[in-house]
Coordinates of C-alpha atoms in Angstrom, one line a residue:
X239 CA -0.1 0.1 0.1
X240 CA 1.0 3.6 -0.7
X241 CA 2.2 5.7 1.9
X242 CA 0.6 9.4 2.4
X243 CA 1.4 12.0 -0.1
X244 CA 3.8 14.5 1.4
X245 CA 2.3 17.4 3.4
X246 CA 3.5 20.0 1.0
X247 CA 1.0 18.8 -1.5
X248 CA -2.2 20.7 -1.9
X249 CA -5.0 19.1 0.3
X250 CA -7.3 19.0 -2.5
X251 CA -4.6 16.8 -4.5
X252 CA -3.9 14.6 -1.3
X253 CA -7.6 14.2 -0.8
X254 CA -8.3 13.0 -4.5
X255 CA -5.5 10.7 -4.2
X256 CA -7.0 9.2 -0.9
X257 CA -10.3 8.7 -3.1
X258 CA -8.7 6.8 -5.7
X259 CA -6.6 4.8 -3.2
X260 CA -9.6 3.5 -1.6
X261 CA -11.2 2.4 -4.9
X262 CA -13.6 5.2 -4.5
X263 CA -15.8 2.6 -3.2
X264 CA -16.7 1.0 -6.4
X265 CA -18.8 -1.9 -6.8
X266 CA -18.8 -4.0 -10.2
X267 CA -20.5 -7.3 -10.2
X268 CA -19.6 -10.1 -12.8
X269 CA -21.6 -10.6 -15.0
X270 CA -23.0 -6.9 -15.2
X271 CA -26.7 -6.1 -15.4
X272 CA -27.4 -4.2 -18.5
X273 CA -31.1 -3.8 -18.7
X274 CA -32.2 -0.1 -19.1
X275 CA -31.2 2.9 -20.9
X276 CA -27.7 4.2 -20.9
X277 CA -26.7 7.7 -22.1
X278 CA -23.7 9.9 -22.9
X279 CA -23.1 12.7 -20.2
X280 CA -21.8 15.3 -22.9
X281 CA -20.4 15.5 -26.4
X282 CA -17.8 12.7 -27.1
X283 CA -14.7 12.9 -29.3
X284 CA -13.6 9.7 -31.1
X285 CA -10.5 9.4 -33.1
X286 CA -10.9 10.9 -36.5
X287 CA -12.0 13.4 -35.0
X288 CA -15.7 12.3 -34.7
X289 CA -18.4 14.0 -32.3
X290 CA -21.1 12.1 -31.2
X291 CA -23.7 11.4 -28.3
X292 CA -24.7 7.9 -27.6
X293 CA -28.0 6.5 -26.3
X294 CA -28.4 2.3 -25.7
X295 CA -31.3 0.6 -24.6
X296 CA -30.8 -3.1 -23.7
X297 CA -33.9 -5.4 -23.0
X298 CA -34.1 -8.2 -20.8
X299 CA -34.5 -10.5 -23.6
X300 CA -30.8 -9.7 -24.8
X301 CA -32.3 -7.6 -27.6
X302 CA -30.7 -3.9 -27.9
X303 CA -31.6 -0.8 -29.7
X304 CA -28.7 1.8 -29.9
X305 CA -28.5 5.4 -31.0
X306 CA -25.5 7.3 -32.2
X307 CA -26.0 10.7 -33.0
X308 CA -23.1 12.5 -35.1
X309 CA -22.2 16.0 -35.5
X310 CA -20.2 18.6 -37.3
X311 CA -19.0 20.4 -34.0
X312 CA -17.4 19.5 -30.8
X313 CA -20.2 20.9 -28.7
X314 CA -22.8 18.4 -30.3
X315 CA -24.9 21.5 -31.5
X316 CA -24.8 20.8 -35.1
X317 CA -26.2 17.4 -36.0
X318 CA -24.8 15.6 -39.2
X319 CA -26.8 12.2 -39.4
X320 CA -27.9 9.6 -36.6
X321 CA -27.8 5.8 -36.7
X322 CA -30.3 3.6 -35.3
X323 CA -28.8 0.3 -34.5
X324 CA -30.8 -2.9 -33.7
X325 CA -29.4 -6.3 -32.5
X326 CA -28.9 -9.0 -29.9
X327 CA -26.1 -9.2 -27.1
X328 CA -25.1 -12.4 -25.1
X329 CA -22.7 -11.8 -22.3
X330 CA -20.2 -14.5 -22.0
X331 CA -17.3 -15.1 -19.4
X332 CA -15.2 -12.8 -17.5
X333 CA -12.4 -11.5 -19.7
X334 CA -9.0 -13.2 -19.3
X335 CA -7.2 -10.3 -20.9
X336 CA -9.1 -7.1 -19.1
X337 CA -9.6 -8.0 -15.5
X338 CA -12.9 -7.0 -14.4
X339 CA -14.5 -7.1 -17.8
X340 CA -17.1 -9.2 -19.3
X341 CA -16.8 -10.6 -22.9
X342 CA -19.9 -10.6 -25.0
X343 CA -21.1 -11.7 -28.4
X344 CA -23.4 -9.7 -30.4
X345 CA -25.2 -9.8 -33.6
X346 CA -26.5 -6.8 -35.6
X347 CA -30.1 -7.0 -37.2
X348 CA -30.5 -3.6 -38.7
X349 CA -28.5 -0.1 -38.9
X350 CA -30.6 2.8 -40.4
X351 CA -29.3 6.3 -40.9
X352 CA -31.3 9.3 -41.0
X353 CA -29.5 12.5 -42.6
X354 CA -30.1 16.0 -40.9
X355 CA -28.9 18.1 -44.0
X356 CA -28.4 17.7 -47.4
X357 CA -24.7 18.4 -46.8
X358 CA -24.6 15.4 -44.7
X359 CA -26.4 13.1 -47.2
X360 CA -24.2 14.1 -50.0
X361 CA -21.1 13.5 -48.0
X362 CA -22.1 10.0 -46.8
X363 CA -23.4 8.9 -49.9
X364 CA -20.1 9.8 -51.7
X365 CA -18.3 7.8 -48.9
X366 CA -20.4 4.8 -49.4
X367 CA -20.5 5.0 -53.4
X368 CA -16.7 5.4 -53.6
X369 CA -15.6 2.8 -50.9
X370 CA -18.1 0.1 -50.7
X371 CA -18.9 -3.3 -52.4
X372 CA -20.7 -3.8 -55.4
X373 CA -24.1 -4.2 -53.6
X374 CA -24.0 -0.9 -51.9
X375 CA -22.4 1.4 -54.9
X376 CA -25.8 2.8 -55.8
X377 CA -26.8 3.3 -52.0
X378 CA -28.2 7.0 -53.0
X379 CA -28.2 8.0 -56.7
X380 CA -26.3 11.1 -57.4
X381 CA -28.6 14.4 -57.0
X382 CA -31.0 12.8 -54.6
X383 CA -32.5 15.6 -52.6
X384 CA -32.6 15.2 -48.8
X385 CA -35.7 14.0 -47.5
X386 CA -36.0 15.2 -43.5
X387 CA -36.8 12.1 -41.4
X388 CA -36.2 9.8 -44.1
X389 CA -34.7 6.1 -42.8
X390 CA -32.3 4.6 -45.1
X391 CA -31.2 1.1 -44.7
X392 CA -27.4 0.7 -44.2
X393 CA -27.3 -2.8 -42.8
X394 CA -29.9 -5.8 -43.0
X395 CA -29.2 -9.1 -41.6
X396 CA -32.1 -10.7 -43.7
X397 CA -31.0 -9.3 -46.9
X398 CA -27.4 -9.7 -46.0
X399 CA -26.6 -6.3 -47.2
X400 CA -23.9 -4.3 -45.3
X401 CA -23.0 -0.6 -46.3
X402 CA -21.7 0.4 -42.9
X403 CA -17.9 0.0 -43.6
X404 CA -17.4 3.4 -45.3
X405 CA -18.7 5.2 -42.2
X406 CA -15.7 3.5 -40.0
X407 CA -18.9 1.8 -38.1
X408 CA -18.6 -1.2 -36.1
X409 CA -20.1 -2.1 -32.8
X410 CA -17.2 -4.0 -31.3
X411 CA -17.4 -1.8 -28.3
X412 CA -20.2 -4.3 -27.2
X413 CA -17.8 -7.2 -27.0
X414 CA -16.2 -5.8 -23.7
X415 CA -18.6 -4.7 -21.1
X416 CA -18.1 -3.4 -17.4
X417 CA -20.8 -1.8 -15.1
X418 CA -19.5 0.3 -12.1
X419 CA -21.7 1.6 -9.2
X420 CA -20.6 4.0 -6.8
X421 CA -22.3 6.7 -4.7
X422 CA -22.2 10.4 -5.3
X423 CA -22.6 12.9 -2.4
X424 CA -25.6 15.1 -2.3
X425 CA -24.5 18.8 -3.6
X426 CA -27.3 20.6 -1.6
X427 CA -25.5 21.8 1.6
X428 CA -28.9 21.1 3.5
X429 CA -29.1 17.5 2.2
X430 CA -26.9 14.9 3.7
X431 CA -26.4 11.2 2.1
X432 CA -25.4 10.3 -1.3
X433 CA -27.1 8.9 -4.6
X434 CA -26.3 6.0 -6.7
X435 CA -24.4 6.4 -10.0
X436 CA -24.3 3.5 -12.4
X437 CA -21.7 3.7 -15.4
X438 CA -21.4 1.5 -18.4
X439 CA -18.0 0.9 -19.8
X440 CA -17.8 -0.5 -23.3
X441 CA -14.7 -1.5 -25.7
X442 CA -12.4 1.2 -26.9
X443 CA -12.5 2.4 -30.4
X444 CA -9.0 2.0 -32.3
X445 CA -7.1 5.1 -33.1
X446 CA -6.3 4.1 -36.4
X447 CA -9.3 4.6 -38.8
X448 CA -8.2 1.4 -40.9
X449 CA -7.9 -0.7 -37.8
X450 CA -11.3 0.0 -36.2
X451 CA -13.5 -2.3 -38.1
X452 CA -11.1 -5.4 -37.2
X453 CA -10.0 -4.3 -33.7
X454 CA -11.2 -6.3 -30.8
X455 CA -11.2 -4.0 -27.5
X456 CA -9.0 -4.5 -24.7
X457 CA -9.8 -1.1 -23.1
X458 CA -12.6 1.3 -22.7
X459 CA -14.0 4.5 -24.0
X460 CA -15.7 7.2 -22.3
X461 CA -18.6 5.5 -20.0
X462 CA -22.3 6.0 -20.5
X463 CA -24.3 6.4 -17.5
X464 CA -27.8 5.0 -16.5
X465 CA -30.6 7.4 -17.5
X466 CA -32.0 6.7 -13.9
X467 CA -28.9 6.8 -11.8
X468 CA -26.5 9.4 -13.3
X469 CA -24.4 12.1 -11.8
X470 CA -26.1 15.3 -10.9
X471 CA -26.3 17.8 -12.5
X472 CA -26.4 16.3 -15.9
X473 CA -28.1 18.7 -18.5
X474 CA -27.1 16.6 -21.4
X475 CA -28.4 13.5 -19.6
X476 CA -32.3 14.2 -20.0
X477 CA -31.7 15.7 -23.7
X478 CA -30.1 12.5 -24.9
X479 CA -32.6 10.5 -23.3
X480 CA -35.5 12.0 -24.9
X481 CA -33.9 11.9 -28.4
X482 CA -34.3 9.5 -31.3
X483 CA -33.2 9.3 -35.0
X484 CA -35.5 12.1 -36.2
X485 CA -34.8 14.3 -33.2
X486 CA -31.0 14.2 -32.4
X487 CA -30.0 16.0 -29.1
X488 CA -28.9 19.4 -29.4
X489 CA -26.5 20.0 -26.3
X490 CA -27.0 23.3 -24.2
X491 CA -24.5 26.0 -25.5
X492 CA -21.3 26.2 -23.0
X493 CA -18.4 28.7 -23.1
X494 CA -15.0 27.4 -23.9
X495 CA -12.6 28.2 -21.3
X496 CA -9.1 29.4 -22.6
X497 CA -6.2 26.8 -22.2
X498 CA -4.8 27.5 -18.6
X499 CA -2.5 24.6 -18.0
X500 CA -0.7 26.1 -14.9
X501 CA -1.4 24.1 -11.8
X502 CA -1.9 20.4 -10.5
X503 CA -4.0 17.8 -12.5
X504 CA -5.1 14.4 -11.2
X505 CA -6.9 11.4 -12.3
X506 CA -10.7 11.1 -11.6
X507 CA -10.7 7.4 -11.5
X508 CA -8.7 4.3 -12.1
X509 CA -8.1 4.3 -15.8
X510 CA -7.7 1.3 -18.4
X511 CA -5.4 1.3 -21.3
X512 CA -5.5 -1.3 -24.1
X513 CA -3.6 -4.5 -23.7
X514 CA -3.9 -4.0 -20.7
X515 CA -2.7 -1.3 -18.1
X516 CA -4.5 0.0 -15.3
X517 CA -3.3 3.5 -14.0
X518 CA -3.7 6.9 -12.4
X519 CA -2.0 10.1 -13.3
X520 CA -0.9 13.3 -11.5
X521 CA 0.7 16.3 -13.5
X522 CA 2.2 19.5 -12.4
X523 CA 2.7 22.3 -14.9
X524 CA 4.6 25.3 -14.4
X525 CA 3.5 28.1 -16.7
X526 CA 6.1 30.7 -15.8
X527 CA 8.8 28.5 -17.4
X528 CA 7.0 25.9 -19.5
X529 CA 8.3 23.0 -17.8
X530 CA 6.1 19.9 -16.4
X531 CA 6.2 16.8 -14.1
X532 CA 4.2 13.7 -14.3
X533 CA 3.6 10.7 -12.1
X534 CA 2.1 7.7 -13.6
X535 CA 1.2 5.0 -11.1
X536 CA 0.6 1.6 -12.7
X537 CA -1.4 -1.3 -11.2
X538 CA -2.6 -4.8 -12.1
X539 CA -6.3 -4.6 -11.3
X540 CA -9.3 -2.4 -12.2
X541 CA -9.7 -0.5 -8.9
X542 CA -5.7 0.4 -8.8
X543 CA -5.3 -1.2 -5.4
X544 CA -2.2 -3.5 -6.6
X545 CA 0.4 -1.5 -7.6
X546 CA 3.1 -2.8 -10.1
X547 CA 5.4 0.2 -10.8
X548 CA 5.4 4.0 -10.8
X549 CA 7.1 6.4 -13.4
X550 CA 8.0 9.9 -12.7
X551 CA 8.9 12.0 -15.9
X552 CA 9.8 15.5 -16.4
X553 CA 10.7 18.0 -19.2
X554 CA 9.3 21.0 -21.3
X555 CA 6.5 21.7 -23.3
X556 CA 5.8 24.4 -26.2
X557 CA 3.1 27.1 -26.4
X558 CA 0.1 25.9 -27.3
X559 CA -1.6 26.8 -30.9
X560 CA -5.2 26.1 -31.8
X561 CA -5.9 22.7 -33.4
X562 CA -6.9 22.9 -37.1
X563 CA -8.0 19.4 -37.3
X564 CA -10.0 19.0 -33.8
X565 CA -12.2 22.0 -33.2
X566 CA -11.7 23.0 -29.6
X567 CA -8.4 21.4 -29.1
X568 CA -5.0 22.9 -28.6
X569 CA -1.8 21.3 -30.0
X570 CA 1.5 21.3 -28.0
X571 CA 4.7 19.6 -28.1
X572 CA 6.2 17.8 -25.0
X573 CA 9.7 16.8 -24.4
X574 CA 10.6 14.3 -21.8
X575 CA 14.1 14.8 -20.5
X576 CA 14.3 13.0 -17.4
X577 CA 12.7 10.0 -15.8
X578 CA 12.6 7.7 -12.7
X579 CA 11.2 4.4 -12.0
X580 CA 10.0 2.5 -9.1
X581 CA 9.0 -1.2 -9.3
X582 CA 6.4 -2.0 -6.6
X583 CA 6.1 -5.7 -6.9
X584 CA 8.3 -8.8 -7.4
X585 CA 7.4 -9.5 -10.9
X586 CA 8.3 -6.1 -12.0
X587 CA 11.5 -6.4 -10.0
X588 CA 12.3 -9.7 -11.8
X589 CA 11.5 -8.1 -15.3
X590 CA 13.5 -5.0 -14.6
X591 CA 16.6 -7.1 -13.3
X592 CA 16.5 -9.4 -16.5
X593 CA 16.5 -6.5 -18.9
X594 CA 19.7 -6.0 -21.2
X595 CA 22.4 -4.3 -19.2
X596 CA 22.7 -0.7 -19.8
X597 CA 19.3 -0.6 -20.8
X598 CA 17.3 0.4 -17.9
X599 CA 19.2 1.9 -14.8
X600 CA 22.1 0.1 -13.1
X601 CA 22.2 -3.5 -14.4
X602 CA 20.6 -6.1 -11.6
X603 CA 20.1 -3.4 -9.2
X604 CA 16.3 -3.1 -8.7
X605 CA 14.3 -4.0 -5.6
X606 CA 10.7 -3.3 -4.7
X607 CA 10.0 0.2 -3.1
X608 CA 13.1 1.7 -4.6
X609 CA 13.2 4.4 -7.0
X610 CA 15.7 4.6 -9.6
X611 CA 16.8 7.5 -12.1
X612 CA 16.8 6.2 -15.8
X613 CA 17.9 9.1 -17.2
X614 CA 21.7 8.1 -17.5
X615 CA 20.5 4.8 -19.5
X616 CA 18.7 7.0 -22.0
X617 CA 15.4 5.5 -20.4
X618 CA 14.2 2.0 -19.9
X619 CA 14.0 -0.4 -23.0
X620 CA 11.6 -2.9 -21.0
X621 CA 9.2 0.0 -20.2
X622 CA 9.1 1.5 -23.5
X623 CA 10.6 4.7 -22.3
X624 CA 13.1 6.4 -24.6
X625 CA 15.0 9.6 -23.3
X626 CA 15.0 12.3 -24.7
X627 CA 11.8 12.1 -26.2
X628 CA 9.3 14.4 -28.0
X629 CA 5.6 13.8 -28.4
X630 CA 3.0 16.0 -30.3
X631 CA 0.0 16.4 -28.4
X632 CA -3.5 17.5 -28.2
X633 CA -5.1 18.9 -25.1
X634 CA -8.4 20.8 -24.0
X635 CA -9.7 22.2 -21.2
X636 CA -13.4 22.8 -20.0
X637 CA -15.6 23.0 -16.9
X638 CA -18.0 20.4 -15.8
X639 CA -21.3 21.0 -14.6
X640 CA -20.1 21.8 -11.1
X641 CA -17.6 24.3 -12.6
X642 CA -14.6 22.2 -11.8
X643 CA -11.6 22.6 -14.1
X644 CA -11.0 19.5 -16.3
X645 CA -7.9 18.6 -18.7
X646 CA -8.3 16.2 -21.5
X647 CA -4.8 14.8 -22.9
X648 CA -4.6 13.3 -26.4
X649 CA -5.6 9.7 -26.4
X650 CA -2.4 7.1 -26.7
X651 CA -2.1 5.2 -30.1
X652 CA -3.8 1.9 -29.7
X653 CA -1.1 0.1 -31.1
X654 CA 1.3 1.2 -28.3
X655 CA 3.3 3.3 -30.2
X656 CA 4.4 6.9 -29.6
X657 CA 3.1 10.3 -31.2
X658 CA 6.5 11.4 -32.0
X659 CA 5.7 12.9 -35.5
X660 CA 3.1 15.6 -36.1
X661 CA 1.2 13.2 -38.3
X662 CA 0.7 11.1 -35.2
X663 CA -1.0 13.8 -33.2
X664 CA -4.1 12.6 -31.4
X665 CA -7.5 13.4 -32.6
X666 CA -9.3 12.2 -29.6
X667 CA -8.9 12.2 -25.8
X668 CA -8.2 10.2 -22.7
X669 CA -10.3 10.5 -19.6
X670 CA -10.1 13.8 -18.0
X671 CA -8.0 14.8 -15.3
X672 CA -9.6 17.4 -12.5
X673 CA -7.6 20.4 -11.3
X674 CA -6.7 19.9 -7.6
X675 CA -4.3 22.9 -7.0
X676 CA -3.9 26.3 -8.9
X677 CA -0.3 27.2 -10.5
X678 CA 2.5 26.3 -7.8
X679 CA 4.5 29.3 -6.9
X680 CA 7.4 26.8 -6.5
X681 CA 7.4 23.3 -6.4
X682 CA 10.1 20.9 -5.1
X683 CA 12.4 19.6 -8.0
X684 CA 12.2 16.2 -6.3
X685 CA 9.2 14.2 -5.1
X686 CA 10.1 10.7 -4.1
X687 CA 7.8 8.4 -5.7
X688 CA 7.3 6.4 -2.5
X689 CA 4.6 9.0 -1.4
X690 CA 2.9 8.4 -4.6
X691 CA 2.3 4.9 -4.8
X692 CA -1.4 4.9 -5.8
X693 CA -1.7 8.0 -8.1
X694 CA -0.3 8.6 -11.5
X695 CA 0.1 11.7 -14.0
X696 CA -0.3 11.6 -17.7
X697 CA 0.1 15.3 -19.0
X698 CA 2.6 14.6 -22.0
X699 CA 2.4 10.8 -22.0
X700 CA 5.8 11.0 -23.4
X701 CA 6.0 7.4 -22.2
X702 CA 4.7 4.3 -23.9
X703 CA 4.5 1.8 -21.3
X704 CA 2.6 -1.0 -23.3
X705 CA 5.7 -3.4 -23.7
X706 CA 5.7 -4.3 -19.9
X707 CA 2.1 -4.8 -20.0
X708 CA 2.9 -7.7 -22.4
X709 CA 5.7 -8.8 -20.5
X710 CA 4.0 -8.8 -17.1
X711 CA 1.1 -10.8 -18.8
X712 CA 3.3 -13.6 -20.2
X713 CA 5.1 -13.6 -16.6
X714 CA 1.6 -14.2 -15.1
X715 CA 0.8 -16.6 -17.6
X716 CA 3.9 -18.8 -16.9
X717 CA 3.2 -18.6 -13.0
X718 CA -0.1 -19.7 -13.7
X719 CA 0.6 -22.7 -15.2
X720 CA 3.5 -23.7 -12.9

């Protein structure tokens, strides 16, 4: 277990860390109960970028009806088209790859599309006509005028017609499922107690457009919440709940705050990365000299209670410029110049001590709970850390419905590579970090990782720790079969 954070930390940051360390009192049953309506809590960004909201309804007889509403803008106020998806879902066994998840099989019966403008109809028709198979080449005749409310069939299991590929559409997200329950304190000062919040985590979407049709998820995307038991306040929830393919949700206009990175930011929950890492993040940005520090705390379980290793990284970042590709986003470049690692369990110690001499700290010198500087060896090959290293990032800040500042950092490439070229810059975001302290006047150059055993930071994610996931996984398999 991790020690308490040092007293010089801001109280709110320490409080948030403790909240994560006790698992935030999260319950997740296996298999999960899916019956009912689940909705987005805001505008979602998928790789591409795509802007959408979702409303999924699961019936007791395993049938489901899902709405996906797509938009031109990152505020989800200008609808482009809506998809209505019908099918059947069968939950299977607990996932042996992603701990805490349930694997599922799904079968699509129908997918229909409703266009919300002539422009959307023209654009989607051209995609389908250009890229689809013979049976879809005449999906919509050229010059066909937009008919408001008309539903066009994209997929039919009966007629074996499928024209969805051109849209990058797949429902593989349904093949990995997790439902979490926790209690949110009531906001009103005169009220005591808490209210139930249920979240539905579905499989992640591959960051490479060409791979998303075939990719089987091992991580999650932004969760949907129960239409009955959701966070409060949630202005978007009711709007999305009442929507259908003919009446897409138009979310309330929100002011876009200027990008203000300075200060301390921390994870809001235990996060999952594809293939498979559980982690928490903690970042400090020093706006006066454009330096940053990041703490990444890795775990072997979905509640972030069993630490495996911790990484500290630091460096510099550039002045941000508005993204031309992802409206509302800011492009920055982050340079990582220093890093330290602390293994937290014997399996990681064994792996690091068996790494190639000179490739990860002092040879055969690793022990649990003792941190080591990996800057002299230009990083750590076993953990996928290369120093010095530059990454091209996408950031966004916004306020939630309780007026708290959130920081969204670009989503990591699903294949475990690094966005080390401008053309690999992310077009979507990870789970948000919450600001726990304002700009620090001065922050110690050195904070021992032993104090941070259960929290992790990811501001410039200039680290790509996927290789260790595979190594640890392989090692676990050998242990399991012995």
